[in-house]
Amino acid sequence: MPAYIAIHTILFYIDLAVLVFVKEKKFQVTMLNMRKYESILLAYIYTILLLITVITVMDVYFFKHAALYEVLFLIICTVFSVSFRKIFLIMVITVPPILISAYLSVGISGEGIKILLPMSLIIPIGLVIQRHTYKMQRQFTKEHILLQEEMTKSKKLSKLLAEKNNELSAQALRDTLTNLPNRRALNNKLTQIGQQLSKSKSLFVMMIDIDFFKNFNDYYGHLQGDEALIKVAALLNEIAEKYNAFAARWGGEEFVIVSQHAAKFSEHVCEEILEEVRNLNIRHEHSIVADIVTVSIGMCHVKITNSEQLKTCCELADQALYTAKQHGRNNFYSKSGNFDEDVCLPL
């Protein structure tokens, strides 16, 4: 019969569409979408059972059996988790047409009993199975949802903890006043340079000290002193970024700049720093060399071949700074690449 074939075809395509939807959407049940999930499931079950009822009515009328409805009803009760009230509602809608079809086709006879007896046994069994399945599945679903929520919370907390740890690690490598990398960060940078040594490389180290900073603090106070440090640090960081170098706070009023691009660094960089610090025009009436804040610079430019020479270069830059101070401050002093040619370059 065309109608019989048409309904089977519709059932096939409904099931195919559901399978494709579930595969593509990867439907996840949560507390928020549980009602939506149940509504979709009920719509599917009701549609399938109504179509199967139509087929079964024809089966009862022509072939004197309701096997298709009975089997599908058992499958639904076993596989799908639906409350008793909702499954009973669809049963009330679908069973009477089958019984009416049986009465009209065979009446009250032995053939009718062959149809009614299996249904009277299978439907109660299906309802018992359904009740047990519903309880088990509902409990499992709730536990699964709670577990998913806990896992989601755990992932969020882990991500937040990792972010906080990264922030703390970054803060541990930053000077709290100037926000420049601190001495620990400088040591890490030097270690990194040492680990990357495969052949001799140029290294430029510049030690910078604010002239007569103790006098500044004593006269203007520590708050003004902190402001001066912040301004000088920001300036040095800007210049370091300009020349692709690394600036850090060495400690107190001392700063350091390290660069592996020594070709870009020469005396003009020191002159630029000296000039730009003076251009900040920070009053310093108790400085012996000027009435504004100035700096002294010691620098060392060497070819290094091993990590031990990194420390030596820093020590030489520090010695050059000491020499610059001895030669009147507000100037720079340079150590040459072979460590034995010293040049004093006052302004």
Short mmCIF file of C-alpha atoms in Angstrom, two decimals:
data_model
loop_
_atom_site.label_atom_id
_atom_site.label_comp_id
_atom_site.label_asym_id
_atom_site.label_seq_id
_atom_site.Cartn_x
_atom_site.Cartn_y
_atom_site.Cartn_z
CA MET A 1 0.00 0.00 0.00
CA PRO A 2 1.36 3.46 -0.87
CA ALA A 3 0.44 4.87 2.55
CA TYR A 4 2.23 1.99 4.28
CA ILE A 5 5.40 2.54 2.25
CA ALA A 6 5.20 6.31 2.68
CA ILE A 7 5.05 6.08 6.50
CA HIS A 8 8.04 3.70 6.62
CA THR A 9 9.97 6.13 4.40
CA ILE A 10 9.08 9.06 6.67
CA LEU A 11 10.26 7.05 9.72
CA PHE A 12 13.55 6.27 8.03
CA TYR A 13 14.28 9.92 7.20
CA ILE A 14 13.23 11.12 10.66
CA ASP A 15 15.68 8.69 12.27
CA LEU A 16 18.39 9.66 9.79
CA ALA A 17 17.87 13.37 10.49
CA VAL A 18 18.06 12.77 14.26
CA LEU A 19 21.29 10.78 13.91
CA VAL A 20 22.89 13.48 11.76
CA PHE A 21 21.76 16.20 14.19
CA VAL A 22 23.18 14.38 17.22
CA LYS A 23 26.48 13.69 15.43
CA GLU A 24 26.95 17.22 14.11
CA LYS A 25 25.75 19.17 17.16
CA LYS A 26 27.31 16.80 19.71
CA PHE A 27 24.47 17.62 22.04
CA GLN A 28 25.61 18.12 25.65
CA VAL A 29 23.02 17.89 28.43
CA THR A 30 23.43 20.45 31.22
CA MET A 31 21.23 21.81 33.98
CA LEU A 32 20.43 24.78 31.76
CA ASN A 33 19.31 22.84 28.68
CA MET A 34 17.81 19.75 30.33
CA ARG A 35 14.23 20.91 29.70
CA LYS A 36 15.06 21.62 26.08
CA TYR A 37 16.64 18.17 25.76
CA GLU A 38 13.54 16.51 27.25
CA SER A 39 11.24 18.47 24.92
CA ILE A 40 13.21 17.37 21.84
CA LEU A 41 13.25 13.77 23.07
CA LEU A 42 9.49 13.75 23.72
CA ALA A 43 8.75 15.28 20.32
CA TYR A 44 10.80 12.51 18.69
CA ILE A 45 9.14 9.72 20.72
CA TYR A 46 5.62 11.07 20.16
CA THR A 47 6.22 11.43 16.41
CA ILE A 48 7.64 7.91 16.08
CA LEU A 49 4.90 6.29 18.17
CA LEU A 50 2.13 8.10 16.30
CA LEU A 51 3.50 6.95 12.95
CA ILE A 52 4.02 3.40 14.27
CA THR A 53 0.44 3.45 15.56
CA VAL A 54 -0.81 4.22 12.05
CA ILE A 55 1.23 1.31 10.66
CA THR A 56 0.08 -0.99 13.49
CA VAL A 57 -3.58 -0.12 12.86
CA MET A 58 -3.07 -1.30 9.26
CA ASP A 59 -1.13 -4.37 10.49
CA VAL A 60 -4.00 -5.30 12.83
CA TYR A 61 -6.57 -4.80 10.12
CA PHE A 62 -4.75 -6.72 7.38
CA PHE A 63 -2.36 -9.12 9.19
CA LYS A 64 -4.02 -9.54 12.61
CA HIS A 65 -1.00 -8.57 14.80
CA ALA A 66 0.39 -5.52 16.62
CA ALA A 67 3.99 -6.71 16.86
CA LEU A 68 5.58 -3.52 15.52
CA TYR A 69 3.97 -1.31 18.18
CA GLU A 70 4.78 -3.76 20.97
CA VAL A 71 8.46 -4.08 20.00
CA LEU A 72 8.93 -0.34 19.55
CA PHE A 73 7.12 0.41 22.81
CA LEU A 74 9.51 -1.92 24.66
CA ILE A 75 12.53 -0.34 22.96
CA ILE A 76 11.39 3.17 23.93
CA CYS A 77 10.78 2.11 27.53
CA THR A 78 14.21 0.48 27.71
CA VAL A 79 16.34 3.06 25.89
CA PHE A 80 14.78 6.46 26.56
CA SER A 81 14.53 8.14 29.94
CA VAL A 82 11.01 9.63 30.04
CA SER A 83 8.77 10.16 33.07
CA PHE A 84 5.85 7.78 33.59
CA ARG A 85 3.27 10.55 33.24
CA LYS A 86 4.55 11.54 29.80
CA ILE A 87 4.90 7.98 28.49
CA PHE A 88 1.43 7.14 29.85
CA LEU A 89 -0.01 10.12 27.97
CA ILE A 90 1.27 8.92 24.61
CA MET A 91 0.12 5.39 25.44
CA VAL A 92 -3.40 6.71 26.09
CA ILE A 93 -3.32 8.40 22.68
CA THR A 94 -1.93 5.46 20.69
CA VAL A 95 -3.35 2.26 22.26
CA PRO A 96 -7.12 2.95 21.76
CA PRO A 97 -6.84 3.24 17.93
CA ILE A 98 -5.11 -0.16 17.86
CA LEU A 99 -7.79 -1.74 20.04
CA ILE A 100 -10.54 -0.19 17.92
CA SER A 101 -8.84 -1.53 14.77
CA ALA A 102 -8.68 -5.01 16.32
CA TYR A 103 -12.36 -4.91 17.27
CA LEU A 104 -13.38 -3.73 13.80
CA SER A 105 -11.25 -6.31 11.98
CA VAL A 106 -11.85 -9.50 14.07
CA GLY A 107 -14.35 -8.48 16.72
CA ILE A 108 -14.36 -10.40 20.01
CA SER A 109 -12.88 -13.72 18.92
CA GLY A 110 -9.80 -15.86 19.19
CA GLU A 111 -8.00 -13.65 16.69
CA GLY A 112 -8.80 -10.63 18.84
CA ILE A 113 -7.40 -12.35 21.95
CA LYS A 114 -4.15 -13.07 20.03
CA ILE A 115 -3.80 -9.31 19.53
CA LEU A 116 -4.96 -8.13 22.97
CA LEU A 117 -3.13 -10.69 25.13
CA PRO A 118 0.45 -9.74 24.03
CA MET A 119 -0.37 -6.07 24.40
CA SER A 120 -1.84 -6.60 27.86
CA LEU A 121 1.42 -8.29 28.91
CA ILE A 122 4.04 -6.27 27.04
CA ILE A 123 2.73 -2.77 27.85
CA PRO A 124 2.82 -3.28 31.69
CA ILE A 125 6.25 -4.88 31.41
CA GLY A 126 7.42 -1.94 29.31
CA LEU A 127 6.07 0.52 31.90
CA VAL A 128 7.92 -1.28 34.73
CA ILE A 129 11.14 -1.24 32.70
CA GLN A 130 10.55 2.38 31.79
CA ARG A 131 10.12 3.43 35.43
CA HIS A 132 13.34 1.72 36.45
CA THR A 133 15.22 3.13 33.43
CA TYR A 134 13.92 6.62 34.13
CA LYS A 135 15.10 6.55 37.76
CA MET A 136 18.53 5.19 36.88
CA GLN A 137 19.04 7.47 33.91
CA ARG A 138 17.88 10.57 35.76
CA GLN A 139 20.27 9.87 38.63
CA PHE A 140 23.10 9.19 36.19
CA THR A 141 22.33 12.36 34.22
CA LYS A 142 22.33 14.51 37.35
CA GLU A 143 25.62 13.04 38.53
CA HIS A 144 27.11 13.44 35.05
CA ILE A 145 25.98 17.07 34.87
CA LEU A 146 27.33 17.80 38.35
CA LEU A 147 30.62 16.16 37.39
CA GLN A 148 30.82 18.24 34.21
CA GLU A 149 30.10 21.40 36.18
CA GLU A 150 32.79 20.52 38.72
CA MET A 151 35.25 19.81 35.92
CA THR A 152 34.39 23.14 34.29
CA LYS A 153 34.87 24.94 37.60
CA SER A 154 38.13 23.07 38.14
CA LYS A 155 39.38 24.07 34.68
CA LYS A 156 38.43 27.71 35.31
CA LEU A 157 40.15 27.65 38.71
CA SER A 158 43.24 26.01 37.19
CA LYS A 159 43.33 28.64 34.44
CA LEU A 160 42.85 31.43 36.99
CA LEU A 161 45.56 29.93 39.20
CA ALA A 162 47.94 29.68 36.25
CA GLU A 163 47.22 33.32 35.35
CA LYS A 164 47.80 34.40 38.95
CA ASN A 165 51.02 32.39 39.10
CA ASN A 166 52.18 34.05 35.89
CA GLU A 167 51.29 37.44 37.33
CA LEU A 168 53.18 36.65 40.54
CA SER A 169 56.16 35.38 38.55
CA ALA A 170 56.11 38.55 36.46
CA GLN A 171 55.79 40.69 39.62
CA ALA A 172 58.70 38.82 41.21
CA LEU A 173 60.84 39.94 38.27
CA ARG A 174 59.68 43.57 38.41
CA ASP A 175 60.85 46.41 40.59
CA THR A 176 57.79 47.57 42.51
CA LEU A 177 58.70 51.28 42.37
CA THR A 178 59.92 51.83 38.82
CA ASN A 179 58.24 48.81 37.17
CA LEU A 180 61.54 48.02 35.47
CA PRO A 181 62.89 44.47 35.53
CA ASN A 182 64.72 43.92 38.81
CA ARG A 183 68.11 42.40 39.54
CA ARG A 184 66.71 38.86 39.49
CA ALA A 185 65.30 39.50 36.02
CA LEU A 186 68.71 40.86 34.96
CA ASN A 187 70.40 37.68 36.22
CA ASN A 188 67.87 35.62 34.25
CA LYS A 189 68.62 37.69 31.14
CA LEU A 190 72.37 37.17 31.54
CA THR A 191 71.83 33.44 32.08
CA GLN A 192 69.75 33.31 28.90
CA ILE A 193 72.50 35.10 26.96
CA GLY A 194 75.08 32.68 28.35
CA GLN A 195 73.01 29.65 27.38
CA GLN A 196 72.65 30.92 23.81
CA LEU A 197 76.39 31.34 23.29
CA SER A 198 77.52 29.15 20.40
CA LYS A 199 80.20 31.55 19.16
CA SER A 200 81.70 34.85 20.27
CA LYS A 201 79.16 37.63 20.54
CA SER A 202 79.30 41.33 21.22
CA LEU A 203 77.91 42.46 24.56
CA PHE A 204 77.27 45.97 25.74
CA VAL A 205 76.69 46.69 29.44
CA MET A 206 75.96 50.17 30.73
CA MET A 207 75.82 51.06 34.45
CA ILE A 208 73.95 54.28 35.23
CA ASP A 209 73.90 56.07 38.59
CA ILE A 210 72.00 59.21 39.61
CA ASP A 211 74.51 61.79 40.86
CA PHE A 212 74.32 62.78 44.54
CA PHE A 213 71.00 61.04 45.01
CA LYS A 214 71.45 60.78 48.79
CA ASN A 215 71.64 64.57 48.94
CA PHE A 216 68.44 64.71 46.85
CA ASN A 217 66.59 62.41 49.26
CA ASP A 218 67.87 64.22 52.32
CA TYR A 219 66.78 67.63 51.00
CA TYR A 220 63.59 66.90 49.06
CA GLY A 221 62.39 63.82 50.95
CA HIS A 222 61.94 60.20 49.90
CA LEU A 223 58.64 60.80 48.11
CA GLN A 224 60.28 63.29 45.76
CA GLY A 225 63.20 60.90 45.49
CA ASP A 226 60.86 58.11 44.40
CA GLU A 227 59.30 60.39 41.79
CA ALA A 228 62.74 61.19 40.41
CA LEU A 229 63.64 57.49 40.23
CA ILE A 230 60.40 56.72 38.38
CA LYS A 231 61.01 59.46 35.80
CA VAL A 232 64.62 58.43 35.17
CA ALA A 233 63.62 54.74 34.98
CA ALA A 234 60.88 55.48 32.42
CA LEU A 235 63.35 57.46 30.32
CA LEU A 236 65.99 54.69 30.41
CA ASN A 237 63.40 52.07 29.51
CA GLU A 238 62.27 54.18 26.54
CA ILE A 239 65.85 54.54 25.28
CA ALA A 240 66.53 50.82 25.81
CA GLU A 241 63.46 49.88 23.77
CA LYS A 242 64.55 52.29 21.06
CA TYR A 243 67.84 50.37 20.67
CA ASN A 244 66.35 46.91 21.31
CA ALA A 245 68.17 46.62 24.64
CA PHE A 246 67.27 45.41 28.14
CA ALA A 247 66.97 47.94 30.98
CA ALA A 248 66.76 46.97 34.66
CA ARG A 249 67.07 48.51 38.09
CA TRP A 250 70.35 47.41 39.62
CA GLY A 251 69.45 48.70 43.07
CA GLY A 252 68.94 52.03 44.85
CA GLU A 253 69.63 54.80 42.35
CA GLU A 254 71.58 52.53 39.97
CA PHE A 255 70.31 51.15 36.68
CA VAL A 256 71.78 48.85 34.05
CA ILE A 257 71.26 48.45 30.29
CA VAL A 258 72.36 45.29 28.47
CA SER A 259 72.39 44.76 24.73
CA GLN A 260 73.65 42.11 22.33
CA HIS A 261 73.28 44.64 19.49
CA ALA A 262 76.48 46.41 20.42
CA ALA A 263 76.89 47.90 16.95
CA LYS A 264 73.96 50.19 17.71
CA PHE A 265 75.56 51.23 20.98
CA SER A 266 78.41 53.66 21.07
CA GLU A 267 79.35 56.86 22.78
CA HIS A 268 76.41 58.71 21.25
CA VAL A 269 73.97 56.53 23.24
CA CYS A 270 75.66 57.58 26.48
CA GLU A 271 75.52 61.19 25.34
CA GLU A 272 71.83 60.76 24.53
CA ILE A 273 71.10 59.42 28.01
CA LEU A 274 73.04 62.20 29.70
CA GLU A 275 71.22 64.83 27.67
CA GLU A 276 67.74 63.34 28.05
CA VAL A 277 68.13 63.02 31.84
CA ARG A 278 69.10 66.69 32.01
CA ASN A 279 66.09 67.52 29.83
CA LEU A 280 63.85 66.03 32.52
CA ASN A 281 64.79 69.21 34.39
CA ILE A 282 64.33 67.72 37.86
CA ARG A 283 65.55 70.31 40.37
CA HIS A 284 68.55 69.22 42.47
CA GLU A 285 69.92 72.21 44.36
CA HIS A 286 72.24 70.06 46.48
CA SER A 287 74.10 68.53 43.54
CA ILE A 288 77.72 69.63 43.17
CA VAL A 289 77.79 69.26 39.37
CA ALA A 290 74.48 70.94 38.40
CA ASP A 291 71.27 72.37 39.80
CA ILE A 292 69.25 69.57 38.14
CA VAL A 293 69.37 65.78 38.33
CA THR A 294 72.20 64.25 36.29
CA VAL A 295 73.65 60.76 35.90
CA SER A 296 77.05 59.14 35.56
CA ILE A 297 77.57 56.19 33.23
CA GLY A 298 80.08 53.37 33.07
CA MET A 299 80.00 51.13 30.03
CA CYS A 300 81.77 48.05 28.79
CA HIS A 301 81.74 46.72 25.22
CA VAL A 302 83.31 43.27 24.82
CA LYS A 303 83.35 40.16 22.72
CA ILE A 304 82.29 37.26 24.96
CA THR A 305 82.88 33.60 24.27
CA ASN A 306 81.62 32.03 27.51
CA SER A 307 79.16 32.75 30.29
CA GLU A 308 81.88 33.57 32.83
CA GLN A 309 82.78 36.68 30.85
CA LEU A 310 79.25 38.03 31.39
CA LYS A 311 80.03 38.62 35.06
CA THR A 312 83.39 40.12 34.16
CA CYS A 313 81.76 42.56 31.76
CA CYS A 314 79.28 43.71 34.45
CA GLU A 315 82.15 44.19 36.88
CA LEU A 316 84.08 46.22 34.32
CA ALA A 317 81.04 48.41 33.63
CA ASP A 318 80.73 48.97 37.39
CA GLN A 319 84.41 49.90 37.59
CA ALA A 320 83.93 52.29 34.66
CA LEU A 321 81.02 53.91 36.54
CA TYR A 322 83.24 54.41 39.58
CA THR A 323 85.89 56.04 37.39
CA ALA A 324 83.27 58.32 35.79
CA LYS A 325 82.28 59.49 39.28
CA GLN A 326 85.91 60.17 40.14
CA HIS A 327 86.21 62.31 37.01
CA GLY A 328 83.52 64.78 38.03
CA ARG A 329 80.24 62.89 37.35
CA ASN A 330 77.65 63.92 34.75
CA ASN A 331 79.76 62.03 32.20
CA PHE A 332 80.53 58.52 30.99
CA TYR A 333 83.55 56.26 31.05
CA SER A 334 84.12 53.39 28.66
CA LYS A 335 86.00 50.09 28.85
CA SER A 336 87.15 48.79 25.48
CA GLY A 337 86.65 45.31 24.04
CA ASN A 338 90.01 43.87 25.08
CA PHE A 339 89.66 45.11 28.66
CA ASP A 340 92.93 47.06 28.62
CA GLU A 341 92.07 50.20 26.70
CA ASP A 342 90.24 52.68 28.91
CA VAL A 343 88.73 55.91 27.65
CA CYS A 344 87.36 58.71 29.83
CA LEU A 345 84.92 60.93 28.01
CA PRO A 346 83.66 63.79 30.17
CA LEU A 347 81.26 66.37 28.83
#
